[in-house]
Amino acid sequence: MTRSDYDGPALFSYGFRPFFLFATAFAFGVVPVWLLIWRGTLLLEGPFLPVAWHVHEMIFGYGAAVVAGFLFTAVPNWTGRMPTRGWPLMLLLALWLLGRVACAGLLGLPAMVVMGLDVAFLVAVAAMIAREILAGRSSRNLKVLVPVTVLTAANVLYHVEAMQSGTAPYAERAGIATLVFLITLIGGRIVPSFTRNWLVQSGSPARPVPFGTFDAVALVAGAGALILWTVLPGSDVTGGILALAAGLHLVRMLRWLGVLTLGAPLLCMLHVAYAFIPVGFAAASLAAFGLAGQAAPQHLLGIGAIGGMTLAVMVRATLGHTGRDLISGPALNLAFLAIAGAALMRVAGMSEVFPGLDGIHLAAGLWTLGFGVALRHLMPWLTRPRVQPRKPSRAARRA
């Protein structure tokens, strides 16, 4: 049977389906588990210290699954080939799940074996993506493997650091930095593109500024700032470059006219999530100069930018690729606001401005609420066949 003849479960009919579903479910469940560990109610006998396990799973568990889902959706568009379906996706999902179980210490395996099982997922993703790109004679798109390779290397480094000292600060920042750079690169293309399309459909004469020299400069500055933040987070030079990158990315997003999308929540979500990047850069700059803690930028970028953008992209891609109107609805709008609120509450809880604020529990509750609502909506869309094509409703213009 060829890929075009696939008649198996809808969940494995397209790459985004299993990974978006399990990433959302994982995000929903893993934070309450972490909260139990943090409170001392639950103990995991894994290769990581509790905080290191929490950070690792958010970056290389949740984040890697979303990246895989996105790539397996985008590559068929680049190559013109049928999407990867059926048993290859099942095996890849099983490998991802095996990594999660192993990292939690539930298999009782040595740290080196856990590392091998965990890293194997991203290696397999890279190999499968490379095969599809080469088979489709689209070698120019092999460059997408660079961030995947960097993320894989950061995962290896995380395990090595954790084996040596129990924590992995360099790999933690490297993982966050890689995902943030992907957002500046890919999000920097899709956000203004979607915004332009919506403004045209809405009859507005306004248009986002197209990609140009300024965007290239912002990308380079952002990449440089992220590299410096990874290796020298407390340097004055790092603080200066981060401040520059914050300013450039703030101007960049303002040029996309996000303020005009307030009436289109599904689109506005993308702009709000991107806004956490300059905010996170600014917080990292303050931390480099000793004016703030290092945890603030990690949570602004990790929860606000990565969590917010991935949720928004998963919702939008799922709606579009399953034949539904691009309308989020009140519940999913609430879900996204909950994720943005989680980022703000987590950072506010660290500040002396809000004494007594339980930022950890508030953030955990909002995060779990957001992804719980998202899971409730995404599950039937991702596990059922694509709906029959129909003419988009007028309400879809408000997406």
GROMACS .gro file of C-alpha atoms in nm:
model
  399
    1MET     CA    1   0.000   0.000   0.000
    2THR     CA    2   0.139   0.342  -0.092
    3ARG     CA    3   0.118   0.647   0.128
    4SER     CA    4  -0.154   0.790  -0.095
    5ASP     CA    5  -0.368   0.479  -0.024
    6TYR     CA    6  -0.356   0.524   0.354
    7ASP     CA    7  -0.675   0.406   0.524
    8GLY     CA    8  -0.557   0.373   0.884
    9PRO     CA    9  -0.646   0.581   1.191
   10ALA     CA   10  -0.691   0.953   1.121
   11LEU     CA   11  -0.448   1.029   1.404
   12PHE     CA   12  -0.160   0.895   1.194
   13SER     CA   13  -0.271   1.036   0.859
   14TYR     CA   14  -0.055   1.348   0.887
   15GLY     CA   15   0.253   1.437   1.090
   16PHE     CA   16   0.100   1.720   1.288
   17ARG     CA   17  -0.181   1.504   1.429
   18PRO     CA   18  -0.003   1.269   1.674
   19PHE     CA   19   0.263   1.516   1.782
   20PHE     CA   20   0.032   1.812   1.835
   21LEU     CA   21  -0.208   1.591   2.030
   22PHE     CA   22   0.053   1.429   2.252
   23ALA     CA   23   0.245   1.755   2.298
   24THR     CA   24  -0.075   1.924   2.419
   25ALA     CA   25  -0.162   1.632   2.646
   26PHE     CA   26   0.193   1.624   2.782
   27ALA     CA   27   0.191   1.999   2.852
   28PHE     CA   28  -0.141   1.957   3.032
   29GLY     CA   29  -0.021   1.673   3.253
   30VAL     CA   30   0.346   1.736   3.317
   31VAL     CA   31   0.316   2.065   3.508
   32PRO     CA   32   0.081   1.925   3.776
   33VAL     CA   33   0.323   1.634   3.813
   34TRP     CA   34   0.609   1.881   3.852
   35LEU     CA   35   0.409   2.070   4.114
   36LEU     CA   36   0.368   1.750   4.315
   37ILE     CA   37   0.742   1.688   4.290
   38TRP     CA   38   0.821   2.046   4.392
   39ARG     CA   39   0.592   2.014   4.696
   40GLY     CA   40   0.762   1.687   4.795
   41THR     CA   41   0.447   1.480   4.743
   42LEU     CA   42   0.593   1.277   4.456
   43LEU     CA   43   0.944   1.147   4.397
   44LEU     CA   44   1.090   1.043   4.061
   45GLU     CA   45   1.399   0.821   4.065
   46GLY     CA   46   1.536   0.940   3.732
   47PRO     CA   47   1.872   1.066   3.607
   48PHE     CA   48   1.782   1.431   3.672
   49LEU     CA   49   1.734   1.638   3.982
   50PRO     CA   50   1.369   1.750   4.008
   51VAL     CA   51   1.414   2.101   3.865
   52ALA     CA   52   1.640   1.970   3.589
   53TRP     CA   53   1.377   1.710   3.493
   54HIS     CA   54   1.106   1.976   3.477
   55VAL     CA   55   1.310   2.205   3.254
   56HIS     CA   56   1.430   1.921   3.032
   57GLU     CA   57   1.082   1.789   2.968
   58MET     CA   58   0.940   2.129   2.879
   59ILE     CA   59   1.216   2.194   2.624
   60PHE     CA   60   1.311   1.852   2.488
   61GLY     CA   61   0.984   1.673   2.561
   62TYR     CA   62   0.711   1.922   2.478
   63GLY     CA   63   0.916   2.154   2.256
   64ALA     CA   64   1.070   1.875   2.048
   65ALA     CA   65   0.728   1.717   1.986
   66VAL     CA   66   0.585   2.045   1.855
   67VAL     CA   67   0.888   2.097   1.631
   68ALA     CA   68   0.842   1.746   1.490
   69GLY     CA   69   0.474   1.804   1.424
   70PHE     CA   70   0.544   2.133   1.250
   71LEU     CA   71   0.819   1.991   1.030
   72PHE     CA   72   0.622   1.683   0.924
   73THR     CA   73   0.346   1.922   0.818
   74ALA     CA   74   0.567   2.174   0.639
   75VAL     CA   75   0.796   1.936   0.449
   76PRO     CA   76   0.526   1.792   0.218
   77ASN     CA   77   0.448   2.150   0.111
   78TRP     CA   78   0.816   2.206   0.031
   79THR     CA   79   0.870   1.879  -0.155
   80GLY     CA   80   0.533   1.810  -0.317
   81ARG     CA   81   0.544   1.456  -0.175
   82MET     CA   82   0.272   1.281   0.020
   83PRO     CA   83   0.306   1.328   0.397
   84THR     CA   84   0.463   1.065   0.620
   85ARG     CA   85   0.178   0.845   0.744
   86GLY     CA   86   0.093   0.527   0.928
   87TRP     CA   87   0.348   0.305   1.097
   88PRO     CA   88   0.651   0.540   1.060
   89LEU     CA   89   0.461   0.801   1.263
   90MET     CA   90   0.349   0.536   1.512
   91LEU     CA   91   0.707   0.421   1.568
   92LEU     CA   92   0.833   0.779   1.598
   93LEU     CA   93   0.563   0.863   1.852
   94ALA     CA   94   0.650   0.546   2.045
   95LEU     CA   95   1.014   0.657   2.051
   96TRP     CA   96   0.914   0.998   2.189
   97LEU     CA   97   0.698   0.835   2.457
   98LEU     CA   98   0.982   0.598   2.547
   99GLY     CA   99   1.207   0.898   2.601
  100ARG     CA  100   0.953   1.058   2.836
  101VAL     CA  101   0.915   0.742   3.042
  102ALA     CA  102   1.292   0.688   3.056
  103CYS     CA  103   1.367   1.047   3.159
  104ALA     CA  104   1.115   1.016   3.442
  105GLY     CA  105   1.315   0.721   3.574
  106LEU     CA  106   1.025   0.479   3.537
  107LEU     CA  107   1.238   0.221   3.354
  108GLY     CA  108   1.524   0.223   3.604
  109LEU     CA  109   1.785   0.258   3.331
  110PRO     CA  110   2.140   0.398   3.362
  111ALA     CA  111   2.180   0.766   3.274
  112MET     CA  112   2.373   0.691   2.953
  113VAL     CA  113   2.099   0.460   2.826
  114VAL     CA  114   1.835   0.720   2.910
  115MET     CA  115   2.031   0.975   2.710
  116GLY     CA  116   2.048   0.742   2.412
  117LEU     CA  117   1.674   0.673   2.415
  118ASP     CA  118   1.585   1.039   2.460
  119VAL     CA  119   1.819   1.177   2.195
  120ALA     CA  120   1.716   0.908   1.946
  121PHE     CA  121   1.385   1.085   1.885
  122LEU     CA  122   1.534   1.405   1.742
  123VAL     CA  123   1.793   1.204   1.549
  124ALA     CA  124   1.512   1.001   1.391
  125VAL     CA  125   1.315   1.318   1.312
  126ALA     CA  126   1.619   1.471   1.141
  127ALA     CA  127   1.683   1.154   0.940
  128MET     CA  128   1.322   1.124   0.824
  129ILE     CA  129   1.301   1.493   0.732
  130ALA     CA  130   1.630   1.474   0.541
  131ARG     CA  131   1.508   1.168   0.350
  132GLU     CA  132   1.186   1.343   0.246
  133ILE     CA  133   1.366   1.661   0.139
  134LEU     CA  134   1.622   1.470  -0.068
  135ALA     CA  135   1.359   1.242  -0.222
  136GLY     CA  136   1.163   1.551  -0.319
  137ARG     CA  137   1.472   1.709  -0.477
  138SER     CA  138   1.435   2.010  -0.251
  139SER     CA  139   1.787   2.022  -0.109
  140ARG     CA  140   1.768   2.396  -0.049
  141ASN     CA  141   1.536   2.316   0.243
  142LEU     CA  142   1.798   2.101   0.415
  143LYS     CA  143   1.887   2.413   0.611
  144VAL     CA  144   1.589   2.338   0.835
  145LEU     CA  145   1.801   2.056   0.980
  146VAL     CA  146   2.042   2.309   1.133
  147PRO     CA  147   1.816   2.411   1.425
  148VAL     CA  148   1.707   2.048   1.468
  149THR     CA  149   2.073   1.948   1.493
  150VAL     CA  150   2.143   2.229   1.740
  151LEU     CA  151   1.844   2.123   1.951
  152THR     CA  152   1.972   1.763   1.944
  153ALA     CA  153   2.319   1.876   2.052
  154ALA     CA  154   2.166   2.082   2.333
  155ASN     CA  155   1.977   1.773   2.449
  156VAL     CA  156   2.298   1.569   2.456
  157LEU     CA  157   2.469   1.849   2.649
  158TYR     CA  158   2.178   1.860   2.892
  159HIS     CA  159   2.221   1.492   2.979
  160VAL     CA  160   2.599   1.526   3.009
  161GLU     CA  161   2.576   1.834   3.233
  162ALA     CA  162   2.312   1.668   3.449
  163MET     CA  163   2.526   1.355   3.489
  164GLN     CA  164   2.818   1.568   3.606
  165SER     CA  165   2.650   1.820   3.836
  166GLY     CA  166   2.280   1.739   3.857
  167THR     CA  167   2.181   2.059   3.678
  168ALA     CA  168   2.230   2.179   3.321
  169PRO     CA  169   2.224   2.561   3.305
  170TYR     CA  170   2.413   2.593   2.975
  171ALA     CA  171   2.206   2.331   2.794
  172GLU     CA  172   1.888   2.475   2.943
  173ARG     CA  173   1.962   2.815   2.793
  174ALA     CA  174   2.078   2.654   2.468
  175GLY     CA  175   1.749   2.467   2.432
  176ILE     CA  176   1.539   2.774   2.504
  177ALA     CA  177   1.757   2.984   2.273
  178THR     CA  178   1.715   2.738   1.986
  179LEU     CA  179   1.337   2.735   2.014
  180VAL     CA  180   1.322   3.113   2.048
  181PHE     CA  181   1.539   3.156   1.738
  182LEU     CA  182   1.305   2.925   1.546
  183ILE     CA  183   1.017   3.152   1.647
  184THR     CA  184   1.202   3.464   1.532
  185LEU     CA  185   1.282   3.290   1.203
  186ILE     CA  186   0.960   3.104   1.120
  187GLY     CA  187   0.722   3.319   1.323
  188GLY     CA  188   0.880   3.621   1.162
  189ARG     CA  189   0.755   3.491   0.828
  190ILE     CA  190   0.412   3.355   0.912
  191VAL     CA  191   0.289   3.626   1.152
  192PRO     CA  192   0.316   3.918   0.906
  193SER     CA  193   0.196   3.694   0.622
  194PHE     CA  194  -0.118   3.588   0.809
  195THR     CA  195  -0.169   3.948   0.920
  196ARG     CA  196  -0.146   4.078   0.565
  197ASN     CA  197  -0.397   3.820   0.442
  198TRP     CA  198  -0.642   3.909   0.716
  199LEU     CA  199  -0.609   4.284   0.656
  200VAL     CA  200  -0.671   4.232   0.284
  201GLN     CA  201  -0.981   4.021   0.356
  202SER     CA  202  -1.102   4.280   0.605
  203GLY     CA  203  -1.074   4.560   0.352
  204SER     CA  204  -0.814   4.751   0.551
  205PRO     CA  205  -0.562   4.954   0.350
  206ALA     CA  206  -0.291   4.892   0.612
  207ARG     CA  207  -0.021   4.635   0.543
  208PRO     CA  208   0.261   4.488   0.757
  209VAL     CA  209   0.609   4.587   0.644
  210PRO     CA  210   0.744   4.295   0.434
  211PHE     CA  211   1.063   4.112   0.526
  212GLY     CA  212   1.367   4.322   0.448
  213THR     CA  213   1.706   4.439   0.567
  214PHE     CA  214   1.574   4.548   0.905
  215ASP     CA  215   1.435   4.200   0.973
  216ALA     CA  216   1.765   4.041   0.873
  217VAL     CA  217   1.951   4.270   1.114
  218ALA     CA  218   1.703   4.187   1.391
  219LEU     CA  219   1.750   3.814   1.328
  220VAL     CA  220   2.128   3.840   1.340
  221ALA     CA  221   2.117   4.053   1.655
  222GLY     CA  222   1.872   3.811   1.814
  223ALA     CA  223   2.086   3.509   1.726
  224GLY     CA  224   2.397   3.679   1.864
  225ALA     CA  225   2.216   3.778   2.181
  226LEU     CA  226   2.087   3.424   2.234
  227ILE     CA  227   2.433   3.273   2.184
  228LEU     CA  228   2.589   3.516   2.431
  229TRP     CA  229   2.307   3.458   2.678
  230THR     CA  230   2.369   3.084   2.653
  231VAL     CA  231   2.743   3.096   2.723
  232LEU     CA  232   2.791   3.425   2.914
  233PRO     CA  233   2.461   3.519   3.078
  234GLY     CA  234   2.623   3.753   3.331
  235SER     CA  235   2.844   3.954   3.096
  236ASP     CA  236   2.798   4.328   3.041
  237VAL     CA  237   2.854   4.270   2.669
  238THR     CA  238   2.574   4.015   2.673
  239GLY     CA  239   2.350   4.262   2.851
  240GLY     CA  240   2.416   4.527   2.589
  241ILE     CA  241   2.352   4.297   2.292
  242LEU     CA  242   2.036   4.165   2.456
  243ALA     CA  243   1.910   4.520   2.505
  244LEU     CA  244   1.979   4.595   2.138
  245ALA     CA  245   1.801   4.276   2.030
  246ALA     CA  246   1.504   4.361   2.252
  247GLY     CA  247   1.468   4.700   2.086
  248LEU     CA  248   1.504   4.562   1.734
  249HIS     CA  249   1.250   4.285   1.785
  250LEU     CA  250   1.007   4.525   1.949
  251VAL     CA  251   1.023   4.752   1.646
  252ARG     CA  252   1.002   4.449   1.418
  253MET     CA  253   0.677   4.327   1.570
  254LEU     CA  254   0.528   4.678   1.577
  255ARG     CA  255   0.586   4.693   1.200
  256TRP     CA  256   0.353   4.393   1.167
  257LEU     CA  257   0.055   4.601   1.288
  258GLY     CA  258  -0.056   4.352   1.551
  259VAL     CA  259  -0.267   4.621   1.718
  260LEU     CA  260  -0.505   4.599   1.421
  261THR     CA  261  -0.570   4.228   1.485
  262LEU     CA  262  -0.750   4.266   1.818
  263GLY     CA  263  -1.071   4.166   1.645
  264ALA     CA  264  -0.911   3.843   1.520
  265PRO     CA  265  -0.814   3.650   1.836
  266LEU     CA  266  -0.654   3.353   1.658
  267LEU     CA  267  -0.423   3.591   1.474
  268CYS     CA  268  -0.372   3.824   1.769
  269MET     CA  269  -0.245   3.527   1.972
  270LEU     CA  270   0.059   3.506   1.743
  271HIS     CA  271   0.144   3.872   1.796
  272VAL     CA  272   0.108   3.850   2.174
  273ALA     CA  273   0.329   3.542   2.191
  274TYR     CA  274   0.597   3.710   1.979
  275ALA     CA  275   0.585   4.012   2.212
  276PHE     CA  276   0.730   3.795   2.487
  277ILE     CA  277   1.055   3.772   2.288
  278PRO     CA  278   1.159   4.138   2.320
  279VAL     CA  279   1.025   4.134   2.676
  280GLY     CA  280   1.232   3.823   2.750
  281PHE     CA  281   1.539   3.977   2.588
  282ALA     CA  282   1.494   4.288   2.803
  283ALA     CA  283   1.463   4.076   3.118
  284ALA     CA  284   1.776   3.880   3.023
  285SER     CA  285   1.957   4.209   2.970
  286LEU     CA  286   1.859   4.328   3.318
  287ALA     CA  287   1.973   3.994   3.459
  288ALA     CA  288   2.309   4.027   3.285
  289PHE     CA  289   2.360   4.363   3.457
  290GLY     CA  290   2.259   4.215   3.792
  291LEU     CA  291   1.927   4.401   3.804
  292ALA     CA  292   1.704   4.093   3.786
  293GLY     CA  293   1.724   3.719   3.842
  294GLN     CA  294   1.815   3.475   3.566
  295ALA     CA  295   1.490   3.283   3.613
  296ALA     CA  296   1.274   3.571   3.488
  297PRO     CA  297   1.389   3.567   3.123
  298GLN     CA  298   1.378   3.187   3.116
  299HIS     CA  299   1.011   3.185   3.213
  300LEU     CA  300   0.914   3.481   2.995
  301LEU     CA  301   1.072   3.312   2.694
  302GLY     CA  302   0.979   2.957   2.793
  303ILE     CA  303   0.616   3.009   2.895
  304GLY     CA  304   0.520   3.329   2.714
  305ALA     CA  305   0.707   3.305   2.385
  306ILE     CA  306   0.754   2.929   2.335
  307GLY     CA  307   0.440   2.812   2.515
  308GLY     CA  308   0.223   3.085   2.369
  309MET     CA  309   0.350   3.062   2.011
  310THR     CA  310   0.341   2.683   1.996
  311LEU     CA  311  -0.015   2.674   2.130
  312ALA     CA  312  -0.130   2.938   1.881
  313VAL     CA  313   0.041   2.763   1.588
  314MET     CA  314  -0.096   2.421   1.687
  315VAL     CA  315  -0.451   2.556   1.707
  316ARG     CA  316  -0.426   2.744   1.378
  317ALA     CA  317  -0.257   2.458   1.191
  318THR     CA  318  -0.503   2.203   1.325
  319LEU     CA  319  -0.802   2.411   1.219
  320GLY     CA  320  -0.660   2.475   0.874
  321HIS     CA  321  -0.536   2.124   0.800
  322THR     CA  322  -0.855   1.954   0.918
  323GLY     CA  323  -1.079   2.166   0.695
  324ARG     CA  324  -1.224   2.391   0.964
  325ASP     CA  325  -1.274   2.767   0.968
  326LEU     CA  326  -0.992   2.964   1.129
  327ILE     CA  327  -1.202   3.063   1.428
  328SER     CA  328  -1.068   3.000   1.778
  329GLY     CA  329  -1.382   3.071   1.979
  330PRO     CA  330  -1.414   3.196   2.340
  331ALA     CA  331  -1.273   2.884   2.508
  332LEU     CA  332  -0.950   2.874   2.307
  333ASN     CA  333  -0.914   3.250   2.344
  334LEU     CA  334  -0.929   3.192   2.720
  335ALA     CA  335  -0.672   2.913   2.687
  336PHE     CA  336  -0.422   3.144   2.523
  337LEU     CA  337  -0.483   3.422   2.774
  338ALA     CA  338  -0.418   3.166   3.047
  339ILE     CA  339  -0.075   3.083   2.901
  340ALA     CA  340   0.017   3.450   2.871
  341GLY     CA  341  -0.107   3.500   3.226
  342ALA     CA  342   0.100   3.205   3.347
  343ALA     CA  343   0.417   3.370   3.217
  344LEU     CA  344   0.333   3.699   3.386
  345MET     CA  345   0.232   3.537   3.716
  346ARG     CA  346   0.546   3.323   3.728
  347VAL     CA  347   0.766   3.630   3.691
  348ALA     CA  348   0.553   3.850   3.917
  349GLY     CA  349   0.589   3.590   4.190
  350MET     CA  350   0.967   3.643   4.184
  351SER     CA  351   0.937   4.019   4.223
  352GLU     CA  352   0.948   4.212   4.549
  353VAL     CA  353   0.677   4.433   4.402
  354PHE     CA  354   0.420   4.160   4.475
  355PRO     CA  355   0.512   4.020   4.817
  356GLY     CA  356   0.320   3.708   4.908
  357LEU     CA  357   0.212   3.634   4.551
  358ASP     CA  358   0.226   3.258   4.496
  359GLY     CA  359   0.353   3.282   4.140
  360ILE     CA  360   0.443   2.915   4.108
  361HIS     CA  361   0.098   2.780   4.191
  362LEU     CA  362  -0.080   3.053   3.995
  363ALA     CA  363   0.137   2.994   3.689
  364ALA     CA  364   0.097   2.617   3.713
  365GLY     CA  365  -0.279   2.651   3.743
  366LEU     CA  366  -0.308   2.888   3.448
  367TRP     CA  367  -0.078   2.675   3.231
  368THR     CA  368  -0.276   2.360   3.312
  369LEU     CA  369  -0.604   2.540   3.246
  370GLY     CA  370  -0.481   2.668   2.911
  371PHE     CA  371  -0.357   2.337   2.782
  372GLY     CA  372  -0.651   2.149   2.933
  373VAL     CA  373  -0.894   2.363   2.735
  374ALA     CA  374  -0.677   2.326   2.425
  375LEU     CA  375  -0.666   1.947   2.467
  376ARG     CA  376  -1.044   1.932   2.502
  377HIS     CA  377  -1.085   2.106   2.164
  378LEU     CA  378  -0.789   1.966   1.972
  379MET     CA  379  -0.843   1.599   2.056
  380PRO     CA  380  -1.154   1.542   1.842
  381TRP     CA  381  -1.013   1.751   1.558
  382LEU     CA  382  -0.686   1.558   1.553
  383THR     CA  383  -0.831   1.209   1.590
  384ARG     CA  384  -1.112   1.237   1.335
  385PRO     CA  385  -1.087   1.254   0.955
  386ARG     CA  386  -1.064   1.589   0.782
  387VAL     CA  387  -1.406   1.747   0.738
  388GLN     CA  388  -1.543   1.787   0.387
  389PRO     CA  389  -1.428   2.106   0.212
  390ARG     CA  390  -1.672   2.388   0.237
  391LYS     CA  391  -1.690   2.754   0.160
  392PRO     CA  392  -1.532   2.953   0.448
  393SER     CA  393  -1.786   3.132   0.663
  394ARG     CA  394  -1.782   3.507   0.694
  395ALA     CA  395  -1.692   3.463   1.060
  396ALA     CA  396  -1.362   3.307   0.956
  397ARG     CA  397  -1.243   3.652   0.861
  398ARG     CA  398  -1.233   3.734   1.230
  399ALA     CA  399  -0.961   3.469   1.283
   0.00000   0.00000   0.00000
